[in-house]
Amino acid sequence: MSAFAENSETRSFTTCDGSLAYRDVGEGRPLVLLHAGFFDHSMWDEQIRAFAPHYRVIAPDARGHGASSNATRPFRPADDLAALLRHLDVGPAVLVGVSMGGGTAVDTALEHPELVRAVVVCGVGTSEPYFENPWSLMAERLVRAVHDGRAVSVENTAHFPNMEAPTEFNALLARFLETLPN
């Protein structure tokens, strides 16, 4: 394990409805890693090690996951993320999300655009209650909707390319991050 991962402890941020846990490691431009449902921030361990030497990597546990509190009333994951980013005085940030985390990234970009520099999503639709289009059509919609949008695939992976092929995923993400304007 790298020194970055070894020295990064899980922290918490107190909200009006319990606490939200997160890891915050490295320095530089903020890179926020948003996990899938039924997971926690540890699904991003490979990416935290890879990117913390060059970026400030923030990996929260969504409400009801990992070390974060369960909700006692209705909540919106995008609002939780926005509150965390404001608490950390971070933004705009690159949001990277898989599945549920990708939905949070998209919703945050739409509802709190001042906090978002770019969005990278994998295996995500929208927060709409019904999905009528396959993933590939959703990706095409996102590419058309976002300025300088693009889509790439990690070959021979399914829903979790960051865990199934971390070396390839990290290389693609690194190339993308290098293309962002300063």
PDB file of C-alpha atoms in Angstrom:
ATOM      1  CA  MET A   1       0.000   0.000   0.000  1.00  0.00           C
ATOM      2  CA  SER A   2       1.309   3.474  -0.823  1.00  0.00           C
ATOM      3  CA  ALA A   3       2.096   6.099   1.784  1.00  0.00           C
ATOM      4  CA  PHE A   4      -0.863   8.105   0.476  1.00  0.00           C
ATOM      5  CA  ALA A   5      -3.341   5.310   1.157  1.00  0.00           C
ATOM      6  CA  GLU A   6      -1.733   4.332   4.469  1.00  0.00           C
ATOM      7  CA  ASN A   7      -1.877   7.899   5.776  1.00  0.00           C
ATOM      8  CA  SER A   8      -5.427   8.613   4.719  1.00  0.00           C
ATOM      9  CA  GLU A   9      -7.957   7.954   7.383  1.00  0.00           C
ATOM     10  CA  THR A  10     -11.700   8.070   7.085  1.00  0.00           C
ATOM     11  CA  ARG A  11     -13.001  11.407   8.303  1.00  0.00           C
ATOM     12  CA  SER A  12     -16.558  12.537   8.887  1.00  0.00           C
ATOM     13  CA  PHE A  13     -18.642  15.614   8.281  1.00  0.00           C
ATOM     14  CA  THR A  14     -21.638  16.237  10.544  1.00  0.00           C
ATOM     15  CA  THR A  15     -24.862  17.170   8.751  1.00  0.00           C
ATOM     16  CA  CYS A  16     -28.309  17.963  10.092  1.00  0.00           C
ATOM     17  CA  ASP A  17     -29.136  14.253   9.585  1.00  0.00           C
ATOM     18  CA  GLY A  18     -26.102  12.358  10.860  1.00  0.00           C
ATOM     19  CA  SER A  19     -22.575  12.178   9.547  1.00  0.00           C
ATOM     20  CA  LEU A  20     -21.055  11.578   6.131  1.00  0.00           C
ATOM     21  CA  ALA A  21     -17.750   9.702   6.010  1.00  0.00           C
ATOM     22  CA  TYR A  22     -15.058  10.394   3.433  1.00  0.00           C
ATOM     23  CA  ARG A  23     -11.387  10.028   2.630  1.00  0.00           C
ATOM     24  CA  ASP A  24      -9.428  13.120   1.628  1.00  0.00           C
ATOM     25  CA  VAL A  25      -5.844  12.536   0.513  1.00  0.00           C
ATOM     26  CA  GLY A  26      -3.282  14.224  -1.700  1.00  0.00           C
ATOM     27  CA  GLU A  27      -2.926  17.771  -2.940  1.00  0.00           C
ATOM     28  CA  GLY A  28      -3.823  19.557  -6.120  1.00  0.00           C
ATOM     29  CA  ARG A  29      -6.984  19.834  -8.146  1.00  0.00           C
ATOM     30  CA  PRO A  30      -9.919  18.013  -6.581  1.00  0.00           C
ATOM     31  CA  LEU A  31     -10.890  14.588  -7.927  1.00  0.00           C
ATOM     32  CA  VAL A  32     -14.006  13.119  -6.287  1.00  0.00           C
ATOM     33  CA  LEU A  33     -14.616   9.353  -6.536  1.00  0.00           C
ATOM     34  CA  LEU A  34     -18.247   8.284  -6.036  1.00  0.00           C
ATOM     35  CA  HIS A  35     -18.942   4.601  -5.311  1.00  0.00           C
ATOM     36  CA  ALA A  36     -21.666   2.271  -6.546  1.00  0.00           C
ATOM     37  CA  GLY A  37     -24.599   1.105  -4.442  1.00  0.00           C
ATOM     38  CA  PHE A  38     -23.838  -1.638  -1.890  1.00  0.00           C
ATOM     39  CA  PHE A  39     -20.184  -0.516  -1.891  1.00  0.00           C
ATOM     40  CA  ASP A  40     -18.255   2.180  -0.058  1.00  0.00           C
ATOM     41  CA  HIS A  41     -15.237   4.375  -0.812  1.00  0.00           C
ATOM     42  CA  SER A  42     -12.911   1.354  -0.671  1.00  0.00           C
ATOM     43  CA  MET A  43     -14.013   0.317  -4.173  1.00  0.00           C
ATOM     44  CA  TRP A  44     -11.718   3.168  -5.276  1.00  0.00           C
ATOM     45  CA  ASP A  45      -8.581   2.060  -3.375  1.00  0.00           C
ATOM     46  CA  GLU A  46      -6.602   1.457  -6.602  1.00  0.00           C
ATOM     47  CA  GLN A  47      -7.543   4.885  -7.937  1.00  0.00           C
ATOM     48  CA  ILE A  48      -6.822   6.635  -4.634  1.00  0.00           C
ATOM     49  CA  ARG A  49      -3.297   5.175  -4.689  1.00  0.00           C
ATOM     50  CA  ALA A  50      -2.825   6.065  -8.355  1.00  0.00           C
ATOM     51  CA  PHE A  51      -4.130   9.646  -8.293  1.00  0.00           C
ATOM     52  CA  ALA A  52      -3.350  10.983  -4.781  1.00  0.00           C
ATOM     53  CA  PRO A  53       0.254  11.836  -5.743  1.00  0.00           C
ATOM     54  CA  HIS A  54      -1.099  14.357  -8.285  1.00  0.00           C
ATOM     55  CA  TYR A  55      -4.610  15.336  -7.148  1.00  0.00           C
ATOM     56  CA  ARG A  56      -6.599  15.971  -4.002  1.00  0.00           C
ATOM     57  CA  VAL A  57      -8.665  12.787  -4.010  1.00  0.00           C
ATOM     58  CA  ILE A  58     -11.924  12.825  -2.069  1.00  0.00           C
ATOM     59  CA  ALA A  59     -13.831   9.552  -1.763  1.00  0.00           C
ATOM     60  CA  PRO A  60     -17.033   9.847   0.282  1.00  0.00           C
ATOM     61  CA  ASP A  61     -19.269   7.081   1.574  1.00  0.00           C
ATOM     62  CA  ALA A  62     -22.805   7.838   0.411  1.00  0.00           C
ATOM     63  CA  ARG A  63     -25.465   8.101   3.084  1.00  0.00           C
ATOM     64  CA  GLY A  64     -26.359   4.606   4.339  1.00  0.00           C
ATOM     65  CA  HIS A  65     -23.097   3.111   3.005  1.00  0.00           C
ATOM     66  CA  GLY A  66     -19.757   2.410   4.651  1.00  0.00           C
ATOM     67  CA  ALA A  67     -19.159   4.617   7.685  1.00  0.00           C
ATOM     68  CA  SER A  68     -21.824   7.216   6.787  1.00  0.00           C
ATOM     69  CA  SER A  69     -25.032   7.466   8.814  1.00  0.00           C
ATOM     70  CA  ASN A  70     -28.317   6.113   7.582  1.00  0.00           C
ATOM     71  CA  ALA A  71     -30.917   8.697   6.678  1.00  0.00           C
ATOM     72  CA  THR A  72     -33.744   9.413   9.095  1.00  0.00           C
ATOM     73  CA  ARG A  73     -35.661  11.476   6.551  1.00  0.00           C
ATOM     74  CA  PRO A  74     -35.719  11.999   2.774  1.00  0.00           C
ATOM     75  CA  PHE A  75     -32.434  13.164   1.266  1.00  0.00           C
ATOM     76  CA  ARG A  76     -30.773  13.686  -2.091  1.00  0.00           C
ATOM     77  CA  PRO A  77     -27.261  12.291  -2.701  1.00  0.00           C
ATOM     78  CA  ALA A  78     -26.372  15.293  -4.894  1.00  0.00           C
ATOM     79  CA  ASP A  79     -27.205  17.650  -2.025  1.00  0.00           C
ATOM     80  CA  ASP A  80     -25.097  15.563   0.384  1.00  0.00           C
ATOM     81  CA  LEU A  81     -22.150  15.750  -2.015  1.00  0.00           C
ATOM     82  CA  ALA A  82     -22.601  19.492  -2.524  1.00  0.00           C
ATOM     83  CA  ALA A  83     -22.663  19.999   1.256  1.00  0.00           C
ATOM     84  CA  LEU A  84     -19.456  17.977   1.647  1.00  0.00           C
ATOM     85  CA  LEU A  85     -17.665  19.880  -1.113  1.00  0.00           C
ATOM     86  CA  ARG A  86     -18.729  23.198   0.409  1.00  0.00           C
ATOM     87  CA  HIS A  87     -17.659  22.016   3.867  1.00  0.00           C
ATOM     88  CA  LEU A  88     -14.219  21.151   2.433  1.00  0.00           C
ATOM     89  CA  ASP A  89     -14.173  24.431   0.456  1.00  0.00           C
ATOM     90  CA  VAL A  90     -13.553  22.409  -2.702  1.00  0.00           C
ATOM     91  CA  GLY A  91     -14.647  23.115  -6.222  1.00  0.00           C
ATOM     92  CA  PRO A  92     -14.967  22.989  -8.988  1.00  0.00           C
ATOM     93  CA  ALA A  93     -14.052  19.299  -8.893  1.00  0.00           C
ATOM     94  CA  VAL A  94     -13.868  16.436 -11.375  1.00  0.00           C
ATOM     95  CA  LEU A  95     -16.544  13.927 -10.324  1.00  0.00           C
ATOM     96  CA  VAL A  96     -15.948  10.258 -11.201  1.00  0.00           C
ATOM     97  CA  GLY A  97     -18.825   7.905 -10.455  1.00  0.00           C
ATOM     98  CA  VAL A  98     -19.777   4.303 -11.073  1.00  0.00           C
ATOM     99  CA  SER A  99     -23.429   3.204 -11.174  1.00  0.00           C
ATOM    100  CA  MET A 100     -25.192   4.939  -8.244  1.00  0.00           C
ATOM    101  CA  GLY A 101     -22.176   7.238  -7.850  1.00  0.00           C
ATOM    102  CA  GLY A 102     -22.439   8.154 -11.514  1.00  0.00           C
ATOM    103  CA  GLY A 103     -26.042   9.195 -10.980  1.00  0.00           C
ATOM    104  CA  THR A 104     -24.908  11.365  -8.083  1.00  0.00           C
ATOM    105  CA  ALA A 105     -22.206  12.910 -10.305  1.00  0.00           C
ATOM    106  CA  VAL A 106     -24.686  13.729 -13.086  1.00  0.00           C
ATOM    107  CA  ASP A 107     -27.276  15.136 -10.680  1.00  0.00           C
ATOM    108  CA  THR A 108     -24.633  17.235  -8.898  1.00  0.00           C
ATOM    109  CA  ALA A 109     -23.411  18.632 -12.216  1.00  0.00           C
ATOM    110  CA  LEU A 110     -26.954  19.590 -13.194  1.00  0.00           C
ATOM    111  CA  GLU A 111     -28.017  21.008  -9.819  1.00  0.00           C
ATOM    112  CA  HIS A 112     -24.749  22.434  -8.450  1.00  0.00           C
ATOM    113  CA  PRO A 113     -22.738  23.267 -11.604  1.00  0.00           C
ATOM    114  CA  GLU A 114     -20.500  25.741  -9.773  1.00  0.00           C
ATOM    115  CA  LEU A 115     -18.989  22.788  -7.876  1.00  0.00           C
ATOM    116  CA  VAL A 116     -18.245  20.658 -10.965  1.00  0.00           C
ATOM    117  CA  ARG A 117     -15.362  20.956 -13.416  1.00  0.00           C
ATOM    118  CA  ALA A 118     -15.974  17.704 -15.318  1.00  0.00           C
ATOM    119  CA  VAL A 119     -17.884  14.437 -14.959  1.00  0.00           C
ATOM    120  CA  VAL A 120     -16.702  10.880 -15.692  1.00  0.00           C
ATOM    121  CA  VAL A 121     -19.338   8.164 -15.326  1.00  0.00           C
ATOM    122  CA  CYS A 122     -19.455   4.394 -15.794  1.00  0.00           C
ATOM    123  CA  GLY A 123     -22.527   2.153 -15.864  1.00  0.00           C
ATOM    124  CA  VAL A 124     -24.963   4.953 -15.134  1.00  0.00           C
ATOM    125  CA  GLY A 125     -28.291   6.164 -16.345  1.00  0.00           C
ATOM    126  CA  THR A 126     -30.035   9.093 -14.745  1.00  0.00           C
ATOM    127  CA  SER A 127     -32.025   9.428 -11.568  1.00  0.00           C
ATOM    128  CA  GLU A 128     -35.213   9.031 -13.602  1.00  0.00           C
ATOM    129  CA  PRO A 129     -37.444   6.260 -12.219  1.00  0.00           C
ATOM    130  CA  TYR A 130     -37.683   4.405 -15.562  1.00  0.00           C
ATOM    131  CA  PHE A 131     -34.896   3.511 -17.964  1.00  0.00           C
ATOM    132  CA  GLU A 132     -36.023   3.020 -21.532  1.00  0.00           C
ATOM    133  CA  ASN A 133     -32.650   3.256 -23.282  1.00  0.00           C
ATOM    134  CA  PRO A 134     -29.675   0.899 -23.055  1.00  0.00           C
ATOM    135  CA  TRP A 135     -26.425   2.168 -21.473  1.00  0.00           C
ATOM    136  CA  SER A 136     -24.860   2.886 -24.864  1.00  0.00           C
ATOM    137  CA  LEU A 137     -27.669   5.287 -25.828  1.00  0.00           C
ATOM    138  CA  MET A 138     -27.418   7.006 -22.441  1.00  0.00           C
ATOM    139  CA  ALA A 139     -23.676   7.510 -23.004  1.00  0.00           C
ATOM    140  CA  GLU A 140     -24.376   9.013 -26.428  1.00  0.00           C
ATOM    141  CA  ARG A 141     -26.930  11.405 -24.862  1.00  0.00           C
ATOM    142  CA  LEU A 142     -24.419  12.524 -22.233  1.00  0.00           C
ATOM    143  CA  VAL A 143     -21.680  13.042 -24.826  1.00  0.00           C
ATOM    144  CA  ARG A 144     -23.998  15.254 -26.881  1.00  0.00           C
ATOM    145  CA  ALA A 145     -25.264  17.164 -23.822  1.00  0.00           C
ATOM    146  CA  VAL A 146     -21.890  18.031 -22.292  1.00  0.00           C
ATOM    147  CA  HIS A 147     -19.461  20.544 -23.798  1.00  0.00           C
ATOM    148  CA  ASP A 148     -16.473  18.595 -25.137  1.00  0.00           C
ATOM    149  CA  GLY A 149     -18.214  15.359 -24.108  1.00  0.00           C
ATOM    150  CA  ARG A 150     -16.645  12.057 -25.074  1.00  0.00           C
ATOM    151  CA  ALA A 151     -17.152   8.376 -24.477  1.00  0.00           C
ATOM    152  CA  VAL A 152     -14.591   5.605 -24.198  1.00  0.00           C
ATOM    153  CA  SER A 153     -14.833   1.968 -23.181  1.00  0.00           C
ATOM    154  CA  VAL A 154     -12.553  -0.187 -21.096  1.00  0.00           C
ATOM    155  CA  GLU A 155     -12.356  -3.394 -23.111  1.00  0.00           C
ATOM    156  CA  ASN A 156     -13.412  -6.692 -21.547  1.00  0.00           C
ATOM    157  CA  THR A 157     -15.085  -5.112 -18.538  1.00  0.00           C
ATOM    158  CA  ALA A 158     -18.681  -4.951 -17.432  1.00  0.00           C
ATOM    159  CA  HIS A 159     -20.170  -2.630 -14.809  1.00  0.00           C
ATOM    160  CA  PHE A 160     -17.088  -1.865 -12.679  1.00  0.00           C
ATOM    161  CA  PRO A 161     -14.140  -1.082 -14.971  1.00  0.00           C
ATOM    162  CA  ASN A 162     -12.214   0.622 -12.153  1.00  0.00           C
ATOM    163  CA  MET A 163     -12.093  -2.706 -10.271  1.00  0.00           C
ATOM    164  CA  GLU A 164     -12.101  -5.134 -13.222  1.00  0.00           C
ATOM    165  CA  ALA A 165      -9.248  -3.451 -15.118  1.00  0.00           C
ATOM    166  CA  PRO A 166      -7.751  -0.797 -12.829  1.00  0.00           C
ATOM    167  CA  THR A 167      -4.593  -0.260 -14.871  1.00  0.00           C
ATOM    168  CA  GLU A 168      -6.530   0.463 -18.060  1.00  0.00           C
ATOM    169  CA  PHE A 169      -9.166   2.524 -16.237  1.00  0.00           C
ATOM    170  CA  ASN A 170      -6.504   4.607 -14.486  1.00  0.00           C
ATOM    171  CA  ALA A 171      -4.676   5.232 -17.780  1.00  0.00           C
ATOM    172  CA  LEU A 172      -7.883   6.397 -19.496  1.00  0.00           C
ATOM    173  CA  LEU A 173      -8.805   8.630 -16.551  1.00  0.00           C
ATOM    174  CA  ALA A 174      -5.283  10.092 -16.393  1.00  0.00           C
ATOM    175  CA  ARG A 175      -5.365  10.917 -20.123  1.00  0.00           C
ATOM    176  CA  PHE A 176      -8.762  12.570 -19.699  1.00  0.00           C
ATOM    177  CA  LEU A 177      -7.619  14.642 -16.709  1.00  0.00           C
ATOM    178  CA  GLU A 178      -4.566  15.829 -18.672  1.00  0.00           C
ATOM    179  CA  THR A 179      -6.834  17.219 -21.410  1.00  0.00           C
ATOM    180  CA  LEU A 180      -8.789  19.496 -19.049  1.00  0.00           C
ATOM    181  CA  PRO A 181      -7.900  23.183 -19.322  1.00  0.00           C
ATOM    182  CA  ASN A 182      -6.205  24.816 -16.361  1.00  0.00           C
TER     183      ASN A 182
END
